[in-house]
PDB file of C-alpha atoms in Angstrom:
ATOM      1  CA  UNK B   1       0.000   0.000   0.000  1.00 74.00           C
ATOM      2  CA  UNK B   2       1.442   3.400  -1.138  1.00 84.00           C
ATOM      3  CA  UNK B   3      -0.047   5.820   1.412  1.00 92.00           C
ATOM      4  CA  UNK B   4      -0.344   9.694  -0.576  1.00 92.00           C
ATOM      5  CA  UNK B   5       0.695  12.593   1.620  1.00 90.00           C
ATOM      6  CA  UNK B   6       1.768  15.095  -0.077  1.00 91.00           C
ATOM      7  CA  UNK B   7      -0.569  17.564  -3.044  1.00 93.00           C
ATOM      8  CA  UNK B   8       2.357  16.416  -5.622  1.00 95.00           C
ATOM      9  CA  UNK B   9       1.929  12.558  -4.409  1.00 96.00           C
ATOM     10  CA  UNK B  10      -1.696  13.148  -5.873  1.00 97.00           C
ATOM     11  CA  UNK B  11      -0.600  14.027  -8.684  1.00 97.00           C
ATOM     12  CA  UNK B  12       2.059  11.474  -9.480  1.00 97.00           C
ATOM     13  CA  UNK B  13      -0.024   8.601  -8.043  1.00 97.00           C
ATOM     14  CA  UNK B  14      -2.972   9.678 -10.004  1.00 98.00           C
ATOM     15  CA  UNK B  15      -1.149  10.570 -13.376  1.00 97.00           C
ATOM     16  CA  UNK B  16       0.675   6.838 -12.901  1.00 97.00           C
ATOM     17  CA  UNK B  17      -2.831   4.838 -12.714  1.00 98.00           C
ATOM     18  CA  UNK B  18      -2.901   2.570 -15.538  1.00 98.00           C
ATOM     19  CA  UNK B  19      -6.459   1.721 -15.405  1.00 98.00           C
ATOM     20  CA  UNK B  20      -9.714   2.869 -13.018  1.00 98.00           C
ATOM     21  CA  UNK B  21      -8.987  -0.008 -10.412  1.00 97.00           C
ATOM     22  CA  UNK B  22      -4.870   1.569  -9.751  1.00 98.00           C
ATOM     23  CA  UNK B  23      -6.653   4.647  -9.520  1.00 98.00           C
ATOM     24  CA  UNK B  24      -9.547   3.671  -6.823  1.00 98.00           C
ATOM     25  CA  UNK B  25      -6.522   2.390  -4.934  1.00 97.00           C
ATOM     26  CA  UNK B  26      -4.753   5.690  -4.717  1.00 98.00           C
ATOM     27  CA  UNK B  27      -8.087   7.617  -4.432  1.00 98.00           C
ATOM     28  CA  UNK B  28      -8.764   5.524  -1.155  1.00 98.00           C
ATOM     29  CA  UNK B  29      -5.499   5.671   0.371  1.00 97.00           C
ATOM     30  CA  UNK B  30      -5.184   9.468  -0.161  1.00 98.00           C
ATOM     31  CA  UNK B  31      -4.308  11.565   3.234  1.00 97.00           C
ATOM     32  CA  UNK B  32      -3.021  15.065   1.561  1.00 98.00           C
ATOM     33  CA  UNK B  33      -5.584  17.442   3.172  1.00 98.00           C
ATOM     34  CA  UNK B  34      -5.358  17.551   6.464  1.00 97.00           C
ATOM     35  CA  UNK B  35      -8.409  19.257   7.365  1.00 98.00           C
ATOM     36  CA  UNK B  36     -10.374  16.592   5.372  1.00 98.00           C
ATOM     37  CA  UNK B  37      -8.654  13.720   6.900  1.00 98.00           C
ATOM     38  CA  UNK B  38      -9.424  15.007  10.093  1.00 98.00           C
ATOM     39  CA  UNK B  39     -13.141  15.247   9.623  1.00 98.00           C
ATOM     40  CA  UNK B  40     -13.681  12.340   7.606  1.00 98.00           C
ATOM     41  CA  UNK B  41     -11.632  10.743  10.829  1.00 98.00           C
ATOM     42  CA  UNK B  42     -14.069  12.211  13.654  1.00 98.00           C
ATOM     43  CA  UNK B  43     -17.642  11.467  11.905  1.00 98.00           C
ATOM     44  CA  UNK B  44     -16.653   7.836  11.124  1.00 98.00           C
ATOM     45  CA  UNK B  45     -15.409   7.771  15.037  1.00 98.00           C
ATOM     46  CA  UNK B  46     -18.461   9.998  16.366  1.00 97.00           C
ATOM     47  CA  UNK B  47     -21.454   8.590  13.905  1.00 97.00           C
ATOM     48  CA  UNK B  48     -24.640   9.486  13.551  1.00 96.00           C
ATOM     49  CA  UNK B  49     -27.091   7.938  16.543  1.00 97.00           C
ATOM     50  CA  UNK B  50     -28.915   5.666  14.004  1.00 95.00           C
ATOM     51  CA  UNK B  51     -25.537   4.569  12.649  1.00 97.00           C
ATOM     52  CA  UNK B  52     -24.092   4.140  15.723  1.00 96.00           C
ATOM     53  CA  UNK B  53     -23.334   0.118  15.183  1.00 96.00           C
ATOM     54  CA  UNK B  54     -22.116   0.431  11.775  1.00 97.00           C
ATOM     55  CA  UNK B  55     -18.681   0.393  11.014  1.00 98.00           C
ATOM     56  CA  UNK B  56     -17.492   3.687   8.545  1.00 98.00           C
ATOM     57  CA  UNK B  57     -15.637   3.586   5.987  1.00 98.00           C
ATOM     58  CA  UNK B  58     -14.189   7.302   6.916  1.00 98.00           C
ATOM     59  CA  UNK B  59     -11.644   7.095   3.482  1.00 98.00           C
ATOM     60  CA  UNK B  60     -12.079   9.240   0.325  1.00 98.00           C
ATOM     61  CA  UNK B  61     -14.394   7.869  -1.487  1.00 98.00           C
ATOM     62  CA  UNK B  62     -13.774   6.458  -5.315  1.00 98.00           C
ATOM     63  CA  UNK B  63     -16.494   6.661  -8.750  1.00 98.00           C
ATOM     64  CA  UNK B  64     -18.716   4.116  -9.192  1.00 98.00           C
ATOM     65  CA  UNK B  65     -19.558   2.319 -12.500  1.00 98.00           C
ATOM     66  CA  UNK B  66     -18.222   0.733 -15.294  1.00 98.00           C
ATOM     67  CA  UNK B  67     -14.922   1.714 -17.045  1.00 97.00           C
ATOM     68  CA  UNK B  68     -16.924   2.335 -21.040  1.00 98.00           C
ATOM     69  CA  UNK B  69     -19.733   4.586 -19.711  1.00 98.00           C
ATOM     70  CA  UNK B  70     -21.280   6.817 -22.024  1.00 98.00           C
ATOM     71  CA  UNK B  71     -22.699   9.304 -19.338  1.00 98.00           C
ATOM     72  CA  UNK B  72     -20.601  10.570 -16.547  1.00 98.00           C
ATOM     73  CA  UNK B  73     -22.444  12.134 -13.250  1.00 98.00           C
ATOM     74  CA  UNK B  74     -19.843  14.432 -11.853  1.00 98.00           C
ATOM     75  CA  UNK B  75     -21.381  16.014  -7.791  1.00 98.00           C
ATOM     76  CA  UNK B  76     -19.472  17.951  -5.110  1.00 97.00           C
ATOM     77  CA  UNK B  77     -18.195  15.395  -2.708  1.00 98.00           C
ATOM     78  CA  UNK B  78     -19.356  12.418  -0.576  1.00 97.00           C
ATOM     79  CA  UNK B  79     -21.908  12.864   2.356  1.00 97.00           C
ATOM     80  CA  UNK B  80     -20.431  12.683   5.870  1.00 97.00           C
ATOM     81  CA  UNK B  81     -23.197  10.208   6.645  1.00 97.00           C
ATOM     82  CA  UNK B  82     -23.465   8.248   3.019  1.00 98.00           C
ATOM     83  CA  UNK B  83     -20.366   7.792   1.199  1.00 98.00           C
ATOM     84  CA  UNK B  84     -18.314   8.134   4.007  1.00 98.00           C
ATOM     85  CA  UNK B  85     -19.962   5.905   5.928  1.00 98.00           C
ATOM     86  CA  UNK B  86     -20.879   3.664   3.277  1.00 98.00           C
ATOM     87  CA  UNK B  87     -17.654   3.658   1.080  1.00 98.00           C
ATOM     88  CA  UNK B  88     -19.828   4.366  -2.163  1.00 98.00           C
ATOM     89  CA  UNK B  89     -20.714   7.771  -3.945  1.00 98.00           C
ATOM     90  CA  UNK B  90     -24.421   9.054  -3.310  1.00 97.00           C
ATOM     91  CA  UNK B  91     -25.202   5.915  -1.059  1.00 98.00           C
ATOM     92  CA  UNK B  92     -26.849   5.559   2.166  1.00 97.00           C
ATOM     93  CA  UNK B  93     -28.140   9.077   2.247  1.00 96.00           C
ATOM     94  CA  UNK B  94     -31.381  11.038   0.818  1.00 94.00           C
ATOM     95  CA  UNK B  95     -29.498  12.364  -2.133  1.00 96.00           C
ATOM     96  CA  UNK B  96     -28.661   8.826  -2.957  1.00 96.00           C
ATOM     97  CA  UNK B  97     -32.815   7.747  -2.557  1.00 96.00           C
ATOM     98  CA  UNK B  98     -33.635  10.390  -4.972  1.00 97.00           C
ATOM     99  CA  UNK B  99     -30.903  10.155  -7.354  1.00 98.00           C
ATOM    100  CA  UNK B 100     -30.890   6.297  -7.816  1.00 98.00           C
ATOM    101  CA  UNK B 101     -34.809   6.397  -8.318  1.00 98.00           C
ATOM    102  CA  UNK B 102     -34.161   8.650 -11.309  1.00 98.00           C
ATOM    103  CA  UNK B 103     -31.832   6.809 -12.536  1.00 98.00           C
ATOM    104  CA  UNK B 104     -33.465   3.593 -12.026  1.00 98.00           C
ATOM    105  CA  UNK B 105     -36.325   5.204 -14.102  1.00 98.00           C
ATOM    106  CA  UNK B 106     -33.887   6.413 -16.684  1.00 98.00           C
ATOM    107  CA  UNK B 107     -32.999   2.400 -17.390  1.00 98.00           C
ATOM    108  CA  UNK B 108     -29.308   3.715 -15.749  1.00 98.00           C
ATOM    109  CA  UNK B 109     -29.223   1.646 -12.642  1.00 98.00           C
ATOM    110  CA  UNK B 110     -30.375  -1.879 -11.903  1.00 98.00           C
ATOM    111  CA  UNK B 111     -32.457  -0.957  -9.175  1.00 98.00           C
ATOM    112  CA  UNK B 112     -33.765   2.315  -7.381  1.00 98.00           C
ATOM    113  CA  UNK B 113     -31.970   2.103  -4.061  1.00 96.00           C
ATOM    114  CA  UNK B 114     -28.070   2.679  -3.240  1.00 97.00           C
ATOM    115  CA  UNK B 115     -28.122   1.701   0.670  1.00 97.00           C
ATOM    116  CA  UNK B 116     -24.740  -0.123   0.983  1.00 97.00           C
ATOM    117  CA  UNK B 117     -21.453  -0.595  -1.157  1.00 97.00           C
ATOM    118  CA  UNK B 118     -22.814  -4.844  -1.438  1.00 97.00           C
ATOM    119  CA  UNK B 119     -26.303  -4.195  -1.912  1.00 97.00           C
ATOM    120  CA  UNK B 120     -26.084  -5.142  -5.827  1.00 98.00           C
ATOM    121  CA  UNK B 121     -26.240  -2.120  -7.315  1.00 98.00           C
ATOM    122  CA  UNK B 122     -25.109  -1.850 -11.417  1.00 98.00           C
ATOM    123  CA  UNK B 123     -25.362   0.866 -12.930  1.00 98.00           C
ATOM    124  CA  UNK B 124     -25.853   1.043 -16.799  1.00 98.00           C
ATOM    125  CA  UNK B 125     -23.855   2.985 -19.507  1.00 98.00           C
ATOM    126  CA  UNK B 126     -22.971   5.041 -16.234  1.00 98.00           C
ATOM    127  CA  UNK B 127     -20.013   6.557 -14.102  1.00 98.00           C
ATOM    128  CA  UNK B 128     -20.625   8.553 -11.144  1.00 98.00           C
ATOM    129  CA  UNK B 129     -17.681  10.898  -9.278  1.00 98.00           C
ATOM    130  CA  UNK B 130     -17.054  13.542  -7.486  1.00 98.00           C
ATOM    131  CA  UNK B 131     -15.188  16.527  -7.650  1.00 98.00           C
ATOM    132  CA  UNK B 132     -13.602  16.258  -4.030  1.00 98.00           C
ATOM    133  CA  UNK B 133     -13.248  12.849  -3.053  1.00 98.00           C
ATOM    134  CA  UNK B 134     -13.854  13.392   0.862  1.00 98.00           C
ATOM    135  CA  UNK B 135     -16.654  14.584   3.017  1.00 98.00           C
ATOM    136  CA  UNK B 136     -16.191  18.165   3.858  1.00 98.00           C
ATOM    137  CA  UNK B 137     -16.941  20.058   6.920  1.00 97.00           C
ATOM    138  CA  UNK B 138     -20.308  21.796   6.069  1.00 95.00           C
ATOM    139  CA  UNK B 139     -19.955  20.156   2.396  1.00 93.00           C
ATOM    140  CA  UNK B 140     -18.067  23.222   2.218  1.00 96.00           C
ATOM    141  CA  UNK B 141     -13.872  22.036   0.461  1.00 97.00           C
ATOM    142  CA  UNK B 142     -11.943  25.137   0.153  1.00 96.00           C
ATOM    143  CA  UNK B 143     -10.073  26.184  -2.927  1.00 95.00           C
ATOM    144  CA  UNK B 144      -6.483  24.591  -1.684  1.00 96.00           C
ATOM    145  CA  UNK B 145      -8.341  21.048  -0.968  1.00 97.00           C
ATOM    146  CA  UNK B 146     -10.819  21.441  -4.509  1.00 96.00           C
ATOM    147  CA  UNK B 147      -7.235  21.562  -6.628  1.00 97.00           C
ATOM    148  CA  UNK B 148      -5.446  19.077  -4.658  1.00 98.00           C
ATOM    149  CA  UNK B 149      -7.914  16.566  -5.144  1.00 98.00           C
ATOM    150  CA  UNK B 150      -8.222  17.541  -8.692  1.00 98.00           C
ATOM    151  CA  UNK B 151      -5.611  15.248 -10.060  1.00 98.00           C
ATOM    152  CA  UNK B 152      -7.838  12.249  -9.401  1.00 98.00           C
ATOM    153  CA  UNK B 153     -11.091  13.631 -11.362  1.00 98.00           C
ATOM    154  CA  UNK B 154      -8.605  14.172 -14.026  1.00 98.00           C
ATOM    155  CA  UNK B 155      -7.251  10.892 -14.221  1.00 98.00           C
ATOM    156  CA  UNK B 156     -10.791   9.566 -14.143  1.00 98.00           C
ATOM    157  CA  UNK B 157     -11.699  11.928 -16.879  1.00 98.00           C
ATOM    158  CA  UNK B 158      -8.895  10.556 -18.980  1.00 98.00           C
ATOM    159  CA  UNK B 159      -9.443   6.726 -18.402  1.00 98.00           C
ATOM    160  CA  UNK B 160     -13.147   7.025 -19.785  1.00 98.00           C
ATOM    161  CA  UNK B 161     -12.293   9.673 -22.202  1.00 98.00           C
ATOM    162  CA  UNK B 162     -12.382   7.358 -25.390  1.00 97.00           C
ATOM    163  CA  UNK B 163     -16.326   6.480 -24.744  1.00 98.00           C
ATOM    164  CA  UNK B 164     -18.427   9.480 -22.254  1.00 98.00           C
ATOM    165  CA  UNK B 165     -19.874  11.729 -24.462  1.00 98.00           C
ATOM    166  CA  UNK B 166     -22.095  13.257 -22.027  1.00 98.00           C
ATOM    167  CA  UNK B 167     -21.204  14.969 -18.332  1.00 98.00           C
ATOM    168  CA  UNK B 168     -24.092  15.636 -16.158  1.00 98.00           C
ATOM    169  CA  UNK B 169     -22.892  18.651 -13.477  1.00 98.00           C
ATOM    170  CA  UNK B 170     -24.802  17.638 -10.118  1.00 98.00           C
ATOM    171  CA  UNK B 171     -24.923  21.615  -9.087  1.00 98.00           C
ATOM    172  CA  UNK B 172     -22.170  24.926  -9.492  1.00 97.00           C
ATOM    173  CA  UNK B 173     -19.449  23.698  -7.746  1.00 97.00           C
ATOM    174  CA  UNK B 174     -19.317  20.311 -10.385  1.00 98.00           C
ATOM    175  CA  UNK B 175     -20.598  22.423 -13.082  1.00 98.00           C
ATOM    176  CA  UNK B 176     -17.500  25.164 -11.953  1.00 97.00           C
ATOM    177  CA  UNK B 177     -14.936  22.232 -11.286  1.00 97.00           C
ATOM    178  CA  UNK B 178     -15.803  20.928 -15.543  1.00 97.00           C
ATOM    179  CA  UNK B 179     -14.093  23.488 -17.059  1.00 96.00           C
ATOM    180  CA  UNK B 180     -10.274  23.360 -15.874  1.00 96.00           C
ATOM    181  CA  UNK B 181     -10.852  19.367 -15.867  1.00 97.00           C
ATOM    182  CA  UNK B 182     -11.381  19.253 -19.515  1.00 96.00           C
ATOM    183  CA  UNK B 183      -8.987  21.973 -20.330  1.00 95.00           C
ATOM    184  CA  UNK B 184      -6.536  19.373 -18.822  1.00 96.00           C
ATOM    185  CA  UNK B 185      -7.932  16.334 -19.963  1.00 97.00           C
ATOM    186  CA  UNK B 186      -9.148  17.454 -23.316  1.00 95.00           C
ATOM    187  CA  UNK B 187      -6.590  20.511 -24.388  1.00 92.00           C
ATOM    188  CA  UNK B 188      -8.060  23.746 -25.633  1.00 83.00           C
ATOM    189  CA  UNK B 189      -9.205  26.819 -23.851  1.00 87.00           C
ATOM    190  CA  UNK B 190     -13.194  27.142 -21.935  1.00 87.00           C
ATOM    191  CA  UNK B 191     -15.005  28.964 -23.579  1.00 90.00           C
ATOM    192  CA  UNK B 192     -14.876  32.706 -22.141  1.00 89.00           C
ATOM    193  CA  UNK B 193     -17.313  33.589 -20.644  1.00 93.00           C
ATOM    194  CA  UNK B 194     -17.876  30.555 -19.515  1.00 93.00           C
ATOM    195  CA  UNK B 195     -21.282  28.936 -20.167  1.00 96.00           C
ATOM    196  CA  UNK B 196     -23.614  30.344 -16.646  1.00 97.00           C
ATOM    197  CA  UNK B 197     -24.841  26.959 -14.369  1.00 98.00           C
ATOM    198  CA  UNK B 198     -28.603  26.319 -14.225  1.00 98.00           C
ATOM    199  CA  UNK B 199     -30.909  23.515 -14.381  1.00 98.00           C
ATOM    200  CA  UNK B 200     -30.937  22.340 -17.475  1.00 97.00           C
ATOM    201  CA  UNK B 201     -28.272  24.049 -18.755  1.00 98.00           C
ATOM    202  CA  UNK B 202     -26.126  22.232 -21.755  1.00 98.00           C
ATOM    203  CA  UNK B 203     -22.600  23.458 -23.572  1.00 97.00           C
ATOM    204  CA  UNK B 204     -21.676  22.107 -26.539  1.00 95.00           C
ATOM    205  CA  UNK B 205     -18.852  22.618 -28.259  1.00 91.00           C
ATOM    206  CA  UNK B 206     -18.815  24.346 -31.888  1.00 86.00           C
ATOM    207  CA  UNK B 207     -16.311  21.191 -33.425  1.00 84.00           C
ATOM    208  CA  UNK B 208     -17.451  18.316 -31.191  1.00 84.00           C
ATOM    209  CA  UNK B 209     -14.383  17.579 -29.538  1.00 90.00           C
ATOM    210  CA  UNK B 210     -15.505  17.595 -26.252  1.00 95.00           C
ATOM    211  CA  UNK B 211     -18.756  15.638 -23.720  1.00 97.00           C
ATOM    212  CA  UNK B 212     -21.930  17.316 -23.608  1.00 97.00           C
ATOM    213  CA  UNK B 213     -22.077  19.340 -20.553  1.00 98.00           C
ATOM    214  CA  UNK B 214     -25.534  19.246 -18.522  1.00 98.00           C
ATOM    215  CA  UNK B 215     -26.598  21.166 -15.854  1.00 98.00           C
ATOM    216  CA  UNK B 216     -28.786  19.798 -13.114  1.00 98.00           C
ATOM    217  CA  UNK B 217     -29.484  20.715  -9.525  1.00 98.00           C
ATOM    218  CA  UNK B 218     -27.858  19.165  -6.817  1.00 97.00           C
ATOM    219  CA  UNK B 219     -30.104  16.083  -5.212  1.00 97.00           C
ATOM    220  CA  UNK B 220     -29.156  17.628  -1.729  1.00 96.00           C
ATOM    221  CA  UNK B 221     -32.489  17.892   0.836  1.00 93.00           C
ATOM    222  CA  UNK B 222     -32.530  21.452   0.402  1.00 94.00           C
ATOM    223  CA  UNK B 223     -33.601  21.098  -2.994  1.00 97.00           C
ATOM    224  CA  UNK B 224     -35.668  18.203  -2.974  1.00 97.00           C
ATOM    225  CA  UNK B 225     -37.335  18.952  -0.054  1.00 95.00           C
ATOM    226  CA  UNK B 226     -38.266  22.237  -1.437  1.00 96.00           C
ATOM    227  CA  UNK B 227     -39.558  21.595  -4.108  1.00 96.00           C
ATOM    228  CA  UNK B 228     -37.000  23.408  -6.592  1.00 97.00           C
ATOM    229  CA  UNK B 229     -35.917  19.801  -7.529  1.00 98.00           C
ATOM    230  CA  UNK B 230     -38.645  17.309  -8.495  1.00 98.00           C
ATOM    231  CA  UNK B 231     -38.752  13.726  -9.974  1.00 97.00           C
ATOM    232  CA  UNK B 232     -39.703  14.800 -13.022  1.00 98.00           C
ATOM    233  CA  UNK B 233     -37.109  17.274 -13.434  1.00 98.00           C
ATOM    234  CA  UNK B 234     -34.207  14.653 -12.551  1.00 98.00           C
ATOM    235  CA  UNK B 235     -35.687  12.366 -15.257  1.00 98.00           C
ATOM    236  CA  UNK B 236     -35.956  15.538 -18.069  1.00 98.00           C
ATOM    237  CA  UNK B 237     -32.098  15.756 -17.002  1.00 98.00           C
ATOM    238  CA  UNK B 238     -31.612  11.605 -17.610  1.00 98.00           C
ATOM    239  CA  UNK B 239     -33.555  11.216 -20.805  1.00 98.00           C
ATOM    240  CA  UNK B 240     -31.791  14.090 -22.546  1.00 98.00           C
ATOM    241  CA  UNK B 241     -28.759  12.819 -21.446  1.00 98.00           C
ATOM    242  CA  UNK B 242     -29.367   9.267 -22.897  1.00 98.00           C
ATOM    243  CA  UNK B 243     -30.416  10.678 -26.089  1.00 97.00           C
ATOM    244  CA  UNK B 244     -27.041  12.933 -26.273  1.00 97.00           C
ATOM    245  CA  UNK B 245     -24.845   9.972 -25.586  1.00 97.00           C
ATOM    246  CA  UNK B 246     -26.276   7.898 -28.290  1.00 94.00           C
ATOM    247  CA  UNK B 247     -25.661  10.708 -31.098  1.00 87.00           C
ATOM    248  CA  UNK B 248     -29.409  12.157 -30.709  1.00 57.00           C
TER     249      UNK B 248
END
């Protein structure tokens, strides 16, 4: 086990993954931001009341999904109570309930709950990441912790480059994080200004070099509870994203 330290450890062990399975290996053994560690460290120590006899998984948390997906789901970072208890993106959490519904609907997913990393789950045609790879205090990374952690998004990026064609932005700060990812990954300048975030939003490029870029509200309660994100909204998101990746 090769135990990363250091921001320019990211960056060598993520450039030096050969394939998605290397990388999950250096994604979960990452400890360069302190402040992160730290956190993930106390909640998986602390827990939540109704968690209290579960064991954590407290560790950065890797994608999800097979290597050849069309469609790539990029979000913020892994719940303090889901993914980093559960050791799998968007599980064990309300944000996972509503997001693997809509997927389930969208023929993406295998079945409509995400409760634990050996519950069966598959997902179809599908990749899911995150931008920062640990639970944040308050969901909240800073700057310094977003661009140390952004060697592994762009190693993920590059090792399903040759078949996504569509990236769906799960709120700003994935929509935000897109743009010096696939400057890096893909070469070429963002467009300036860049494309505004919004539900619904999608950037295409003029010469087809680069994914569809979709916009779509965060599944966090405050959205879903609220109303300002509904079912049929997620699945608007879903089925224009299927059509995109298929050359629609």
């Amino acid at each position: 086990m090769v135990v990363v330290r250091l921001p320019a450890e990211v960056l060598a062990r993520a450039s030096s993954s050969a394939d998605l399975a290397a990388l999950d290996a250096g994604i979960v053994d990452c400890f360069a931001c302190p402040r992160l560690v730290a956190w993930r460290e106390e909640v998986a120590a602390t827990k939540r009341a109704a968690f209290r006899d579960q064991v954590y998984w407290g560790r950065p948390v890797p994608g999800f999904g097979p290597a050849d997906a069309r469609i790539a789901i990029l979000g913020l970072a892994p719940a303090a109570h889901g993914g980093n208890r559960t050791g799998r993106i968007f599980t064990g959490d309300r944000s996972g309930d509503v997001l693997f519904a809509a997927l389930h609907r969208a023929g993406l997913a295998n079945q409509p709950t995400s409760v634990a990393a050996d519950d069966g789950l598959a997902l179809h045609d599908l990749r899911i990441f995150a931008s920062v790879r640990c639970a944040p205090p308050d969901n909240k990374p800073t700057p310094i912790e977003r661009d140390t952690c952004a060697p592994w998004l762009w190693r993920e990026l590059e090792l399903i480059k040759p078949t996504v064609r569509v990236v769906v932005a799960l709120g700003a700060f994935a929509w935000a994080a897109w743009w010096p990812a696939m400057s890096r990954v893909y070469g070429g300048t963002p467009p300036s200004p860049r494309p505004a975030f919004g539900h619904g939003a999608h950037w295409t490029s003029p010469d087809g070099g680069y994914p569809h870029l979709l916009g779509c509200y965060h599944v966090s309660q405050q959205n879903t509870f609220t109303g300002r994100l509904t079912p049929t909204m997620l699945d608007e998101v879903f089925a224009r994203a299927k059509e995109l990746a298929r050359g629609a």
